[in-house]
Short mmCIF file of C-alpha atoms and ligand atoms in Angstrom, two decimals:
data_model
loop_
_atom_site.label_atom_id
_atom_site.label_comp_id
_atom_site.label_asym_id
_atom_site.label_seq_id
_atom_site.Cartn_x
_atom_site.Cartn_y
_atom_site.Cartn_z
CA MET A 1 26.76 -5.19 -1.90
CA LYS A 2 28.61 -3.04 -4.38
CA ASN A 3 29.15 0.46 -4.14
CA ASP A 4 27.36 3.12 -6.08
CA ALA A 5 29.80 3.39 -8.70
CA THR A 6 29.76 -0.17 -10.30
CA ILE A 7 26.10 -0.70 -10.18
CA ARG A 8 25.16 -0.98 -13.36
CA ILE A 9 21.25 -1.97 -14.82
CA ASP A 10 21.16 -3.98 -16.98
CA ILE A 11 18.56 -3.58 -19.46
CA VAL A 12 17.62 -6.04 -22.32
CA LYS A 13 14.38 -3.74 -23.93
CA ALA A 14 11.22 -5.67 -24.72
CA PRO A 15 11.03 -5.79 -28.60
CA SER A 16 7.99 -3.96 -28.86
CA SER A 17 5.52 -2.05 -26.07
CA LYS A 18 1.71 -3.22 -25.53
CA ILE A 19 0.74 -0.42 -24.85
CA LYS A 20 -0.90 0.66 -28.00
CA SER A 21 -2.92 -2.08 -27.27
CA VAL A 22 -4.34 -1.04 -23.44
CA ASP A 23 -7.14 1.17 -22.69
CA PHE A 24 -6.09 3.97 -20.72
CA GLU A 25 -9.98 4.97 -19.92
CA ASN A 26 -11.23 1.79 -17.94
CA LEU A 27 -8.34 0.51 -16.62
CA THR A 28 -8.88 -1.88 -13.98
CA PHE A 29 -7.01 -1.98 -10.97
CA GLY A 30 -3.76 -4.55 -11.21
CA ASN A 31 -4.88 -6.35 -13.58
CA THR A 32 -2.49 -4.04 -16.86
CA PHE A 33 1.57 -4.39 -16.42
CA THR A 34 3.72 -2.39 -17.95
CA ASP A 35 6.21 -3.95 -20.96
CA HIS A 36 9.33 -3.83 -18.00
CA MET A 37 9.71 -5.08 -14.42
CA MET A 38 13.42 -5.25 -12.16
CA VAL A 39 14.50 -7.83 -10.92
CA CYS A 40 17.34 -8.82 -8.68
CA ASP A 41 18.17 -11.86 -7.87
CA TYR A 42 20.11 -12.80 -4.16
CA GLU A 43 22.88 -15.56 -4.75
CA ASN A 44 26.84 -16.55 -2.60
CA GLY A 45 25.22 -14.25 -0.28
CA GLU A 46 25.20 -10.63 -1.60
CA TRP A 47 22.63 -9.03 -3.59
CA GLN A 48 23.61 -9.14 -7.33
CA GLN A 49 23.29 -6.59 -10.30
CA PRO A 50 19.69 -5.56 -10.65
CA LYS A 51 18.42 -6.54 -14.17
CA ILE A 52 15.54 -4.79 -16.61
CA ARG A 53 13.68 -7.30 -18.18
CA PRO A 54 10.44 -6.83 -20.61
CA TYR A 55 7.93 -8.00 -18.53
CA GLY A 56 6.66 -11.78 -18.00
CA PRO A 57 7.03 -14.94 -16.46
CA ILE A 58 9.74 -16.05 -14.54
CA GLU A 59 11.02 -19.35 -14.52
CA LEU A 60 10.56 -21.80 -10.47
CA GLU A 61 11.59 -24.74 -9.35
CA PRO A 62 7.82 -26.53 -8.21
CA SER A 63 10.08 -26.79 -4.85
CA ALA A 64 10.78 -22.93 -3.94
CA LYS A 65 10.77 -21.72 -0.58
CA VAL A 66 8.03 -18.75 -0.87
CA PHE A 67 5.21 -21.20 -2.15
CA HIS A 68 5.67 -24.49 1.14
CA TYR A 69 6.56 -21.57 3.54
CA GLY A 70 6.26 -18.33 2.73
CA GLN A 71 8.32 -15.82 2.32
CA ALA A 72 6.96 -13.53 0.63
CA VAL A 73 6.95 -9.26 1.39
CA PHE A 74 5.78 -6.43 -0.33
CA GLU A 75 5.18 -2.66 -1.06
CA GLY A 76 2.96 -0.21 -2.33
CA MET A 77 3.79 3.10 -4.32
CA LYS A 78 2.70 5.41 -7.09
CA ALA A 79 4.71 7.73 -9.36
CA PHE A 80 2.02 10.46 -10.97
CA ARG A 81 2.92 13.18 -13.84
CA ASP A 82 2.38 16.20 -13.46
CA ASN A 83 0.85 19.24 -15.80
CA ASP A 84 4.27 20.20 -17.08
CA ASP A 85 4.85 15.71 -17.71
CA THR A 86 7.70 15.32 -14.59
CA ILE A 87 7.26 11.98 -12.81
CA TRP A 88 6.92 12.25 -10.08
CA MET A 89 7.07 9.57 -6.14
CA PHE A 90 5.35 10.30 -2.99
CA ARG A 91 7.30 9.20 0.25
CA PRO A 92 9.20 6.55 -1.58
CA GLU A 93 12.19 6.65 0.93
CA GLU A 94 9.64 5.49 3.97
CA ASN A 95 8.13 2.49 1.18
CA PHE A 96 11.91 1.70 1.55
CA ASN A 97 12.36 2.10 4.94
CA ARG A 98 9.16 0.32 5.25
CA ILE A 99 10.18 -3.45 2.31
CA ASN A 100 13.34 -3.93 4.75
CA LYS A 101 11.15 -3.47 8.10
CA SER A 102 8.82 -7.03 7.21
CA SER A 103 11.71 -8.58 5.65
CA LYS A 104 13.65 -8.01 8.10
CA ARG A 105 10.85 -9.82 10.36
CA LEU A 106 10.92 -12.62 7.20
CA ALA A 107 14.28 -13.18 7.98
CA ILE A 108 14.64 -12.74 3.95
CA PRO A 109 18.01 -10.11 3.37
CA GLU A 110 17.65 -6.50 3.71
CA PHE A 111 18.05 -5.19 -0.05
CA PRO A 112 20.69 -2.02 -0.76
CA LYS A 113 18.83 1.67 -0.74
CA GLU A 114 20.89 2.48 -3.99
CA TYR A 115 19.96 -1.14 -6.22
CA PHE A 116 16.91 0.57 -4.91
CA PHE A 117 16.79 3.57 -6.63
CA LYS A 118 18.82 3.23 -9.10
CA SER A 119 16.45 0.37 -10.38
CA LEU A 120 13.35 2.24 -9.43
CA GLU A 121 14.03 5.13 -11.47
CA ALA A 122 15.88 2.59 -14.87
CA LEU A 123 12.35 1.49 -14.60
CA LEU A 124 10.35 4.31 -13.87
CA LYS A 125 11.72 6.15 -16.91
CA LEU A 126 11.90 2.61 -19.27
CA ASP A 127 8.48 2.81 -18.80
CA LYS A 128 7.59 6.65 -18.38
CA ASP A 129 5.01 6.96 -21.27
CA TRP A 130 2.23 4.52 -18.92
CA ILE A 131 2.70 7.27 -16.63
CA LYS A 132 -0.31 9.24 -17.59
CA LYS A 133 -1.50 13.11 -17.33
CA GLY A 134 -4.33 13.87 -15.70
CA PHE A 135 -5.64 14.27 -11.71
CA GLY A 136 -6.16 10.63 -10.91
CA ASN A 137 -3.79 8.23 -13.07
CA SER A 138 -1.00 7.35 -11.87
CA LEU A 139 1.41 4.48 -12.08
CA TYR A 140 1.25 1.93 -9.27
CA ILE A 141 4.27 0.03 -8.40
CA ARG A 142 4.86 -2.90 -7.12
CA PRO A 143 8.00 -4.21 -4.85
CA PHE A 144 8.55 -7.35 -3.89
CA VAL A 145 10.58 -10.28 -2.87
CA ILE A 146 10.39 -13.73 -2.61
CA ALA A 147 12.67 -17.34 -1.01
CA THR A 148 13.66 -19.21 -4.59
CA GLU A 149 15.28 -21.46 -2.73
CA PRO A 150 14.70 -25.64 -4.28
CA GLY A 151 14.59 -27.26 -1.49
CA VAL A 152 10.86 -28.32 1.36
CA SER A 153 13.01 -27.93 4.49
CA ALA A 154 11.97 -25.49 6.87
CA SER A 155 14.62 -23.37 7.80
CA PRO A 156 14.97 -19.88 5.50
CA GLY A 157 16.31 -19.69 1.46
CA LYS A 158 19.57 -18.95 0.02
CA ASN A 159 18.15 -17.44 -2.53
CA TYR A 160 15.84 -14.63 -3.71
CA LYS A 161 14.22 -12.45 -6.23
CA PHE A 162 13.13 -8.11 -5.82
CA MET A 163 11.70 -7.52 -8.71
CA ILE A 164 9.50 -4.58 -8.76
CA ILE A 165 6.25 -4.68 -11.46
CA CYS A 166 4.52 -2.06 -11.93
CA SER A 167 0.90 -0.95 -13.09
CA PRO A 168 -0.82 2.00 -14.58
CA ALA A 169 -4.28 2.75 -12.45
CA GLN A 170 -7.01 5.17 -12.23
CA SER A 171 -8.67 7.31 -9.29
CA TYR A 172 -11.60 5.43 -9.33
CA TYR A 173 -14.96 4.68 -7.19
CA THR A 174 -15.22 1.84 -5.43
CA GLY A 175 -19.09 2.31 -5.19
CA GLU A 176 -20.46 2.41 -1.31
CA VAL A 177 -18.64 0.08 0.65
CA ARG A 178 -19.83 -0.81 4.20
CA VAL A 179 -17.89 -2.93 6.55
CA LYS A 180 -17.96 -5.22 9.28
CA PHE A 181 -15.95 -5.02 13.07
CA SER A 182 -15.22 -8.92 13.12
CA GLU A 183 -16.41 -9.84 16.06
CA GLU A 184 -14.17 -13.22 15.64
CA PHE A 185 -11.39 -13.63 13.50
CA SER A 186 -8.58 -12.27 13.97
CA ARG A 187 -5.76 -10.48 11.23
CA ALA A 188 -2.12 -9.99 13.42
CA ALA A 189 -1.97 -10.79 17.15
CA ASP A 190 0.86 -9.27 19.42
CA GLY A 191 4.23 -10.70 18.25
CA GLY A 192 3.54 -12.52 15.18
CA VAL A 193 3.82 -10.27 11.70
CA GLY A 194 1.02 -7.76 11.79
CA PHE A 195 3.37 -4.40 10.48
CA ALA A 196 4.78 -6.65 7.54
CA LYS A 197 2.80 -6.62 4.48
CA ALA A 198 3.50 -10.12 4.12
CA ALA A 199 1.27 -12.08 1.55
CA GLY A 200 -0.07 -14.25 3.94
CA ASN A 201 -1.56 -11.62 6.35
CA TYR A 202 -3.24 -11.33 2.85
CA GLY A 203 -4.21 -14.50 2.30
CA ALA A 204 -5.18 -15.11 5.54
CA GLN A 205 -8.51 -12.45 5.47
CA PHE A 206 -9.95 -13.68 2.74
CA TYR A 207 -11.71 -16.56 3.84
CA PRO A 208 -13.37 -14.28 6.72
CA THR A 209 -13.84 -11.28 3.93
CA ASN A 210 -15.78 -13.99 1.71
CA LEU A 211 -18.22 -14.55 5.14
CA ALA A 212 -18.55 -11.49 5.49
CA LYS A 213 -19.15 -10.83 1.42
CA GLU A 214 -22.67 -13.28 2.14
CA GLU A 215 -23.48 -11.01 4.87
CA GLY A 216 -23.53 -7.98 2.37
CA PHE A 217 -20.81 -6.35 3.44
CA GLN A 218 -17.41 -5.33 1.33
CA GLN A 219 -14.17 -5.30 4.28
CA ILE A 220 -13.63 -6.08 7.28
CA ILE A 221 -12.14 -4.05 10.27
CA TRP A 222 -10.30 -6.30 12.21
CA THR A 223 -10.37 -5.83 16.36
CA ASP A 224 -7.45 -6.43 18.46
CA ALA A 225 -6.98 -10.83 18.43
CA ASN A 226 -6.95 -10.89 22.46
CA SER A 227 -10.47 -9.53 23.57
CA HIS A 228 -11.91 -7.60 19.93
CA GLU A 229 -13.01 -5.10 21.35
CA PHE A 230 -11.23 -2.46 19.57
CA LEU A 231 -10.34 -1.32 15.72
CA GLU A 232 -7.26 -1.02 14.26
CA GLU A 233 -6.95 -1.50 10.64
CA ALA A 234 -8.86 -2.36 7.82
CA GLY A 235 -7.46 -6.30 5.15
CA THR A 236 -5.02 -3.49 3.44
CA MET A 237 -6.31 0.56 5.29
CA ASN A 238 -5.32 1.66 7.94
CA ILE A 239 -8.60 3.14 9.55
CA PHE A 240 -10.29 6.75 11.06
CA PHE A 241 -13.17 7.36 12.49
CA ARG A 242 -14.55 11.19 13.23
CA VAL A 243 -16.88 11.61 16.30
CA ASN A 244 -18.27 14.46 15.99
CA ASP A 245 -15.09 16.75 14.34
CA LYS A 246 -12.40 15.05 16.35
CA LEU A 247 -11.11 12.72 13.70
CA LEU A 248 -8.94 9.10 16.25
CA THR A 249 -6.67 6.34 14.15
CA ALA A 250 -5.26 3.37 15.90
CA PRO A 251 -1.86 3.23 17.29
CA ILE A 252 1.12 1.84 15.30
CA SER A 253 2.10 -1.79 18.13
CA ASP A 254 3.65 -4.74 16.12
CA ARG A 255 -0.27 -5.78 15.01
CA ILE A 256 -0.87 -2.76 12.80
CA LEU A 257 0.58 -2.06 9.85
CA ASP A 258 2.12 0.94 9.57
CA GLY A 259 0.88 3.33 6.20
CA ILE A 260 2.42 6.21 4.49
CA THR A 261 -1.10 7.83 4.23
CA ARG A 262 -2.12 7.16 7.56
CA LYS A 263 0.83 8.94 9.00
CA SER A 264 0.09 11.13 6.59
CA LEU A 265 -2.79 12.70 6.96
CA ILE A 266 -2.02 12.35 10.49
CA ALA A 267 -0.42 16.07 9.16
CA MET A 268 -1.78 16.65 7.39
CA ALA A 269 -4.88 16.96 10.26
CA ASP A 270 -2.25 18.97 12.33
CA VAL A 271 -1.86 21.44 9.40
CA TYR A 272 -6.04 22.27 8.51
CA ASP A 273 -6.49 22.50 12.74
CA ILE A 274 -8.44 19.25 12.42
CA PRO A 275 -7.99 17.84 16.10
CA VAL A 276 -6.44 13.99 16.40
CA GLU A 277 -6.18 11.41 18.38
CA VAL A 278 -4.02 8.36 18.15
CA ARG A 279 -5.03 6.00 20.31
CA LYS A 280 -6.99 2.68 21.24
CA ILE A 281 -11.02 2.74 19.93
CA SER A 282 -13.15 0.85 21.82
CA VAL A 283 -15.86 -0.87 19.24
CA LYS A 284 -18.13 0.14 22.34
CA GLU A 285 -17.79 4.03 21.87
CA ILE A 286 -17.43 3.52 17.19
CA VAL A 287 -20.68 2.23 18.21
CA GLU A 288 -22.88 4.82 21.02
CA ALA A 289 -21.04 7.37 18.77
CA ALA A 290 -23.06 5.85 15.54
CA LYS A 291 -26.32 5.47 17.90
CA ASP A 292 -25.82 9.05 19.24
CA GLY A 293 -25.00 10.52 15.40
CA SER A 294 -22.32 11.76 17.00
CA LEU A 295 -20.72 9.33 14.39
CA LYS A 296 -19.73 11.50 11.10
CA GLU A 297 -17.74 9.61 9.40
CA ILE A 298 -15.20 6.57 8.79
CA PHE A 299 -12.30 6.30 6.13
CA GLY A 300 -9.99 3.99 4.97
CA ALA A 301 -5.96 4.76 4.78
CA GLY A 302 -4.08 3.42 2.12
CA THR A 303 -1.57 4.28 -1.18
CA ALA A 304 -4.37 2.57 -4.33
CA ALA A 305 -6.95 5.21 -3.01
CA VAL A 306 -5.67 7.68 -0.80
CA ILE A 307 -9.19 8.05 0.62
CA ASN A 308 -12.05 5.35 0.68
CA PRO A 309 -14.65 6.78 2.96
CA ILE A 310 -17.00 3.57 3.98
CA ASN A 311 -20.93 4.11 4.06
CA GLY A 312 -22.33 2.40 6.93
CA PHE A 313 -20.75 -0.60 9.36
CA GLY A 314 -22.31 -3.75 11.02
CA TYR A 315 -21.66 -5.47 14.25
CA LYS A 316 -23.08 -8.43 16.42
CA GLY A 317 -25.84 -8.78 13.61
CA GLU A 318 -27.03 -4.81 14.16
CA LYS A 319 -26.43 -2.59 10.71
CA TYR A 320 -25.39 1.91 11.40
CA GLU A 321 -26.22 3.40 8.11
CA LEU A 322 -23.78 7.61 7.90
CA PRO A 323 -24.70 10.37 7.37
CA LYS A 324 -24.00 12.31 3.82
CA LEU A 325 -22.01 14.84 4.46
CA THR A 326 -21.14 18.07 1.76
CA GLU A 327 -18.20 18.93 3.52
CA SER A 328 -16.05 16.03 4.90
CA TYR A 329 -12.58 15.55 6.51
CA ALA A 330 -12.30 12.57 4.23
CA SER A 331 -13.02 14.17 0.72
CA PHE A 332 -11.61 16.98 1.76
CA LEU A 333 -8.17 16.02 2.67
CA LYS A 334 -8.58 13.02 -0.17
CA ASP A 335 -8.09 16.50 -2.27
CA LYS A 336 -5.26 18.61 0.29
CA LEU A 337 -3.11 14.88 -0.15
CA MET A 338 -3.62 14.22 -3.89
CA LYS A 339 -2.47 17.98 -5.02
CA ILE A 340 0.68 17.61 -3.26
CA GLN A 341 1.08 14.34 -4.83
CA TYR A 342 0.52 16.17 -8.79
CA ASN A 343 2.60 19.01 -8.34
CA LEU A 344 -0.44 21.05 -8.03
CA ALA A 345 0.08 22.56 -4.84
CA GLU A 346 2.43 23.68 -2.14
CA ASP A 347 5.02 20.58 -0.49
CA PRO A 348 6.10 22.25 3.02
CA PHE A 349 6.14 18.13 4.33
CA GLY A 350 8.46 17.73 1.75
CA TRP A 351 7.39 14.19 0.66
CA ARG A 352 7.50 14.56 -2.84
CA TYR A 353 9.81 12.50 -5.13
CA GLU A 354 10.52 13.62 -8.23
CA VAL A 355 11.68 10.86 -10.55
CA LYS A 356 15.10 13.03 -12.93
CA GLU A 357 15.85 12.88 -16.67
C1 LIG B 1 -0.88 -1.56 2.62
C2 LIG B 1 -1.02 -1.89 3.94
C3 LIG B 1 -1.97 -0.85 4.15
C4 LIG B 1 -1.72 1.35 3.68
O1 LIG B 1 -0.54 2.03 4.28
P1 LIG B 1 -0.04 2.71 2.79
O2 LIG B 1 2.71 2.68 2.68
O3 LIG B 1 -0.82 4.16 3.21
O4 LIG B 1 0.02 2.16 1.24
C5 LIG B 1 -2.44 -0.36 5.78
N1 LIG B 1 -2.53 -1.96 6.74
C6 LIG B 1 -1.98 -2.24 6.31
C7 LIG B 1 -2.50 -3.22 6.27
C8 LIG B 1 -1.56 -2.48 5.00
O5 LIG B 1 -1.24 -3.58 4.07
#
């Protein structure tokens, strides 16, 4: 790794911008990308200078290890434009630390912090017109790392690419969401990679999720792999349950992703005197709470949607509906968190990160 003074981001600008062809009022999440991307190669045992290039295809050998052994990790973060045109990110150091934690578990070399922040900020400045004003508008940022070394021997790659691509996003209404509590399939096991944002964790969920969709659910709430008795998290979101006026969420473990939204909500709930219990949550208690009416809300928490309310769940052939609340914790906490993100409220936690001109 080069020291700070020697970091030069090598920039090649796109010959023209695609921005005029984009309908910012009708974006589908994750399908439109900005004009530029960051690419940094790991070669000869070190990360080379980060580069910014026009967004576009990359060339890899068919034997590149990522295709065969799944050495791939990613992150998801956002940038926001406030009413004074300042650009903010939300707790980006957490994402930086987490991608290295994921990398380490997949035997991928860790990425230097200065490279991450300098190249990310250079990229955001170049593509800042893609970050639109307005509550709910944001730029979704997707850093990822892949093993690029050619060769099909089952061993960690010697070469990698660290890349960052960006996609403009609107706040979206996902429609009603009903979830299935997993009875058979598992997302993650003890000692495994559930805590990492490893690509394979997501690919492995598609088939069980398709089966759940055939039964009329949109998503699965994963239960622990050993007993399927405890509720852990959703596919890309941590999960909260409100029983009477108390919020419950599962503790972080090596099976559960340490979500930044999750821990931010826990901290905020504390400020607003919403009691939170971080503990194992059994399927049994949630089914009972649904039956006796004490289960008020279930919601998912993650960067993409911030909070995603859940309307009902299914377990062992039974379907349970949640009440429609006018004053939900979900909408209260989502509004408070987003106001911090968009610089519309004080930030007592120091979570906002300014992208300086
Ligand atoms: C990304 C992710 C989350 C949410 O994490 P945030 O940091 O809040 O975006 C939760 N669970 C899984 C499995 C995830 O991949």
